[in-house]
Amino acid sequence: YRLDRQELHVCLWGFGMFFGQRDLGGLYLNRFEFSPLWAPVESLALEIHWPNELPVFARPRGGAQWRRARKLWKSSLRWIANYESWVRSNVGLAYRRECVSAWLRPFVRAEKSAAAWRFLSRQEWEHHNQPLIQQLNHYTIRTSRS
């Protein structure tokens, strides 16, 4: 999946996500690691189909790179939240529940997905005393083991 809209560029693959904006660069998030990496590229080539075809992404260095990466991170999480809201409005909650039930390890309830992404986009992790798992309690799926 690819979206190129004015200054926004989003690529989704089975292995991860790229989110880029003009003047900020781009973030790559591996599907299996919640550790975004930054590069000074706002868009990617159309021919990328494998992780080894990506440009080099790394942890930001210096204040300017960190500011850009944080802006991109917040924007990417808001974009995901808006997408989840769109899915719910246009396809329906039943569809999203079916998708979530098929996940290997569902964490967030389908009806709370957009709200959970918005919550994450507003966080400044270094200012919280609670672990992230406790902060997300309101959004998570309760199991018989919980």
PDB file of C-alpha atoms in Angstrom:
ATOM      1  CA  TYR A   1       0.000   0.000   0.000  1.00  0.00           C
ATOM      2  CA  ARG A   2       1.319   3.463  -0.824  1.00  0.00           C
ATOM      3  CA  LEU A   3      -0.054   6.962  -0.269  1.00  0.00           C
ATOM      4  CA  ASP A   4       1.586  10.059  -1.758  1.00  0.00           C
ATOM      5  CA  ARG A   5      -0.374  13.187  -0.939  1.00  0.00           C
ATOM      6  CA  GLN A   6       1.325  16.587  -1.287  1.00  0.00           C
ATOM      7  CA  GLU A   7       3.925  16.616   1.518  1.00  0.00           C
ATOM      8  CA  LEU A   8       2.917  13.250   3.051  1.00  0.00           C
ATOM      9  CA  HIS A   9       4.284   9.864   1.974  1.00  0.00           C
ATOM     10  CA  VAL A  10       3.198   6.564   3.555  1.00  0.00           C
ATOM     11  CA  CYS A  11       4.273   3.054   2.532  1.00  0.00           C
ATOM     12  CA  LEU A  12       2.946  -0.102   4.176  1.00  0.00           C
ATOM     13  CA  TRP A  13       4.460  -3.534   3.594  1.00  0.00           C
ATOM     14  CA  GLY A  14       4.123  -6.855   5.357  1.00  0.00           C
ATOM     15  CA  PHE A  15       7.471  -6.112   7.028  1.00  0.00           C
ATOM     16  CA  GLY A  16       6.863  -2.531   8.200  1.00  0.00           C
ATOM     17  CA  MET A  17       5.811   1.046   7.589  1.00  0.00           C
ATOM     18  CA  PHE A  18       7.441   4.204   6.240  1.00  0.00           C
ATOM     19  CA  PHE A  19       6.061   7.636   7.104  1.00  0.00           C
ATOM     20  CA  GLY A  20       7.672  10.702   5.514  1.00  0.00           C
ATOM     21  CA  GLN A  21       6.961  14.420   5.384  1.00  0.00           C
ATOM     22  CA  ARG A  22       8.690  17.217   3.518  1.00  0.00           C
ATOM     23  CA  ASP A  23      11.252  19.090   5.646  1.00  0.00           C
ATOM     24  CA  LEU A  24      11.157  16.373   8.358  1.00  0.00           C
ATOM     25  CA  GLY A  25      12.542  13.278   6.650  1.00  0.00           C
ATOM     26  CA  GLY A  26      11.077   9.845   7.187  1.00  0.00           C
ATOM     27  CA  LEU A  27      10.555   7.183   9.818  1.00  0.00           C
ATOM     28  CA  TYR A  28      10.708   3.441   9.299  1.00  0.00           C
ATOM     29  CA  LEU A  29       8.963   1.158  11.778  1.00  0.00           C
ATOM     30  CA  ASN A  30       9.675  -2.552  11.505  1.00  0.00           C
ATOM     31  CA  ARG A  31       6.485  -4.591  11.927  1.00  0.00           C
ATOM     32  CA  PHE A  32       8.013  -6.725  14.663  1.00  0.00           C
ATOM     33  CA  GLU A  33       9.941  -4.046  16.592  1.00  0.00           C
ATOM     34  CA  PHE A  34       8.409  -0.948  18.187  1.00  0.00           C
ATOM     35  CA  SER A  35      11.563   1.085  17.595  1.00  0.00           C
ATOM     36  CA  PRO A  36      11.244   3.749  14.881  1.00  0.00           C
ATOM     37  CA  LEU A  37      14.322   4.706  12.863  1.00  0.00           C
ATOM     38  CA  TRP A  38      14.876   8.016  11.043  1.00  0.00           C
ATOM     39  CA  ALA A  39      16.456   9.045   7.727  1.00  0.00           C
ATOM     40  CA  PRO A  40      16.641  12.401   5.928  1.00  0.00           C
ATOM     41  CA  VAL A  41      14.363  11.103   3.127  1.00  0.00           C
ATOM     42  CA  GLU A  42      10.752  12.200   2.755  1.00  0.00           C
ATOM     43  CA  SER A  43       9.725   9.651   0.098  1.00  0.00           C
ATOM     44  CA  LEU A  44      10.836   6.235  -1.115  1.00  0.00           C
ATOM     45  CA  ALA A  45      11.222   4.619  -4.521  1.00  0.00           C
ATOM     46  CA  LEU A  46       8.250   2.670  -5.844  1.00  0.00           C
ATOM     47  CA  GLU A  47      10.290  -0.511  -6.321  1.00  0.00           C
ATOM     48  CA  ILE A  48      10.799  -1.364  -2.633  1.00  0.00           C
ATOM     49  CA  HIS A  49       9.449  -4.818  -1.804  1.00  0.00           C
ATOM     50  CA  TRP A  50      11.934  -6.118   0.794  1.00  0.00           C
ATOM     51  CA  PRO A  51      13.592  -4.591   3.882  1.00  0.00           C
ATOM     52  CA  ASN A  52      17.063  -4.816   2.308  1.00  0.00           C
ATOM     53  CA  GLU A  53      15.891  -2.452  -0.461  1.00  0.00           C
ATOM     54  CA  LEU A  54      15.269   0.380   2.025  1.00  0.00           C
ATOM     55  CA  PRO A  55      17.726   3.250   2.433  1.00  0.00           C
ATOM     56  CA  VAL A  56      19.716   3.352   5.665  1.00  0.00           C
ATOM     57  CA  PHE A  57      17.604   4.315   8.680  1.00  0.00           C
ATOM     58  CA  ALA A  58      19.118   4.895  12.125  1.00  0.00           C
ATOM     59  CA  ARG A  59      18.436   6.458  15.501  1.00  0.00           C
ATOM     60  CA  PRO A  60      18.339  10.244  15.193  1.00  0.00           C
ATOM     61  CA  ARG A  61      21.505  12.111  16.189  1.00  0.00           C
ATOM     62  CA  GLY A  62      21.541  15.613  17.556  1.00  0.00           C
ATOM     63  CA  GLY A  63      18.733  17.926  18.555  1.00  0.00           C
ATOM     64  CA  ALA A  64      17.505  18.809  15.051  1.00  0.00           C
ATOM     65  CA  GLN A  65      17.143  15.180  13.972  1.00  0.00           C
ATOM     66  CA  TRP A  66      15.404  14.260  17.230  1.00  0.00           C
ATOM     67  CA  ARG A  67      12.909  17.140  16.823  1.00  0.00           C
ATOM     68  CA  ARG A  68      12.109  16.010  13.287  1.00  0.00           C
ATOM     69  CA  ALA A  69      11.782  12.380  14.332  1.00  0.00           C
ATOM     70  CA  ARG A  70       9.446  13.247  17.233  1.00  0.00           C
ATOM     71  CA  LYS A  71       7.214  15.328  14.938  1.00  0.00           C
ATOM     72  CA  LEU A  72       7.106  12.472  12.445  1.00  0.00           C
ATOM     73  CA  TRP A  73       6.358   9.952  15.194  1.00  0.00           C
ATOM     74  CA  LYS A  74       3.406  11.944  16.517  1.00  0.00           C
ATOM     75  CA  SER A  75       2.122  12.570  12.983  1.00  0.00           C
ATOM     76  CA  SER A  76       2.426   8.901  12.041  1.00  0.00           C
ATOM     77  CA  LEU A  77       0.465   7.797  15.114  1.00  0.00           C
ATOM     78  CA  ARG A  78      -2.260  10.369  14.372  1.00  0.00           C
ATOM     79  CA  TRP A  79      -2.360   9.129  10.772  1.00  0.00           C
ATOM     80  CA  ILE A  80      -2.872   5.541  12.003  1.00  0.00           C
ATOM     81  CA  ALA A  81      -5.607   6.748  14.400  1.00  0.00           C
ATOM     82  CA  ASN A  82      -7.365   8.557  11.550  1.00  0.00           C
ATOM     83  CA  TYR A  83      -7.091   5.443   9.392  1.00  0.00           C
ATOM     84  CA  GLU A  84      -8.640   3.333  12.168  1.00  0.00           C
ATOM     85  CA  SER A  85     -11.486   5.864  12.477  1.00  0.00           C
ATOM     86  CA  TRP A  86     -11.982   5.742   8.708  1.00  0.00           C
ATOM     87  CA  VAL A  87     -12.143   1.924   8.746  1.00  0.00           C
ATOM     88  CA  ARG A  88     -14.709   1.965  11.529  1.00  0.00           C
ATOM     89  CA  SER A  89     -16.859   4.616   9.794  1.00  0.00           C
ATOM     90  CA  ASN A  90     -16.657   3.172   6.284  1.00  0.00           C
ATOM     91  CA  VAL A  91     -16.363  -0.575   6.794  1.00  0.00           C
ATOM     92  CA  GLY A  92     -17.811  -1.022  10.257  1.00  0.00           C
ATOM     93  CA  LEU A  93     -16.874  -2.167  13.719  1.00  0.00           C
ATOM     94  CA  ALA A  94     -17.816  -5.797  12.991  1.00  0.00           C
ATOM     95  CA  TYR A  95     -15.178  -5.920  10.241  1.00  0.00           C
ATOM     96  CA  ARG A  96     -12.511  -4.459  12.541  1.00  0.00           C
ATOM     97  CA  ARG A  97     -13.437  -6.892  15.318  1.00  0.00           C
ATOM     98  CA  GLU A  98     -13.054  -9.769  12.867  1.00  0.00           C
ATOM     99  CA  CYS A  99      -9.606  -8.477  11.828  1.00  0.00           C
ATOM    100  CA  VAL A 100      -8.459  -8.063  15.433  1.00  0.00           C
ATOM    101  CA  SER A 101      -9.698 -11.538  16.398  1.00  0.00           C
ATOM    102  CA  ALA A 102      -7.503 -13.011  13.640  1.00  0.00           C
ATOM    103  CA  TRP A 103      -4.318 -11.392  14.997  1.00  0.00           C
ATOM    104  CA  LEU A 104      -1.818 -13.651  16.695  1.00  0.00           C
ATOM    105  CA  ARG A 105      -1.653 -11.508  19.841  1.00  0.00           C
ATOM    106  CA  PRO A 106      -4.391  -8.866  19.842  1.00  0.00           C
ATOM    107  CA  PHE A 107      -3.719  -6.169  22.420  1.00  0.00           C
ATOM    108  CA  VAL A 108      -6.243  -3.383  21.837  1.00  0.00           C
ATOM    109  CA  ARG A 109      -9.992  -3.844  21.462  1.00  0.00           C
ATOM    110  CA  ALA A 110     -11.270  -2.969  17.977  1.00  0.00           C
ATOM    111  CA  GLU A 111     -13.588  -0.247  19.287  1.00  0.00           C
ATOM    112  CA  LYS A 112     -10.684   1.412  21.140  1.00  0.00           C
ATOM    113  CA  SER A 113      -8.073   1.192  18.399  1.00  0.00           C
ATOM    114  CA  ALA A 114      -8.272   4.780  17.094  1.00  0.00           C
ATOM    115  CA  ALA A 115      -8.374   6.172  20.639  1.00  0.00           C
ATOM    116  CA  ALA A 116      -5.333   4.102  21.639  1.00  0.00           C
ATOM    117  CA  TRP A 117      -3.303   5.427  18.692  1.00  0.00           C
ATOM    118  CA  ARG A 118      -4.348   9.002  19.518  1.00  0.00           C
ATOM    119  CA  PHE A 119      -3.365   8.409  23.138  1.00  0.00           C
ATOM    120  CA  LEU A 120       0.077   7.203  22.046  1.00  0.00           C
ATOM    121  CA  SER A 121       0.529  10.235  19.772  1.00  0.00           C
ATOM    122  CA  ARG A 122       0.099  12.577  22.754  1.00  0.00           C
ATOM    123  CA  GLN A 123       2.619  10.867  25.033  1.00  0.00           C
ATOM    124  CA  GLU A 124       5.897  12.280  26.235  1.00  0.00           C
ATOM    125  CA  TRP A 125       7.281   9.068  27.686  1.00  0.00           C
ATOM    126  CA  GLU A 126       9.952  10.649  29.838  1.00  0.00           C
ATOM    127  CA  HIS A 127       7.297  12.568  31.841  1.00  0.00           C
ATOM    128  CA  HIS A 128       5.275   9.593  33.080  1.00  0.00           C
ATOM    129  CA  ASN A 129       5.771   7.672  36.289  1.00  0.00           C
ATOM    130  CA  GLN A 130       3.636   4.723  35.173  1.00  0.00           C
ATOM    131  CA  PRO A 131       4.900   2.012  32.840  1.00  0.00           C
ATOM    132  CA  LEU A 132       3.375   2.128  29.354  1.00  0.00           C
ATOM    133  CA  ILE A 133       1.442  -1.096  29.936  1.00  0.00           C
ATOM    134  CA  GLN A 134      -0.432   0.533  32.849  1.00  0.00           C
ATOM    135  CA  GLN A 135      -1.138   3.675  30.832  1.00  0.00           C
ATOM    136  CA  LEU A 136      -2.689   1.551  28.070  1.00  0.00           C
ATOM    137  CA  ASN A 137      -4.900  -0.446  30.467  1.00  0.00           C
ATOM    138  CA  HIS A 138      -8.052   1.419  29.405  1.00  0.00           C
ATOM    139  CA  TYR A 139      -7.617   0.264  25.795  1.00  0.00           C
ATOM    140  CA  THR A 140      -6.462  -3.322  26.194  1.00  0.00           C
ATOM    141  CA  ILE A 141      -8.271  -6.606  25.765  1.00  0.00           C
ATOM    142  CA  ARG A 142      -9.019  -8.373  29.033  1.00  0.00           C
ATOM    143  CA  THR A 143      -8.342 -12.090  29.067  1.00  0.00           C
ATOM    144  CA  SER A 144      -9.280 -14.669  31.644  1.00  0.00           C
ATOM    145  CA  ARG A 145      -5.659 -14.533  32.837  1.00  0.00           C
ATOM    146  CA  SER A 146      -5.761 -10.740  33.458  1.00  0.00           C
TER     147      SER A 146
END
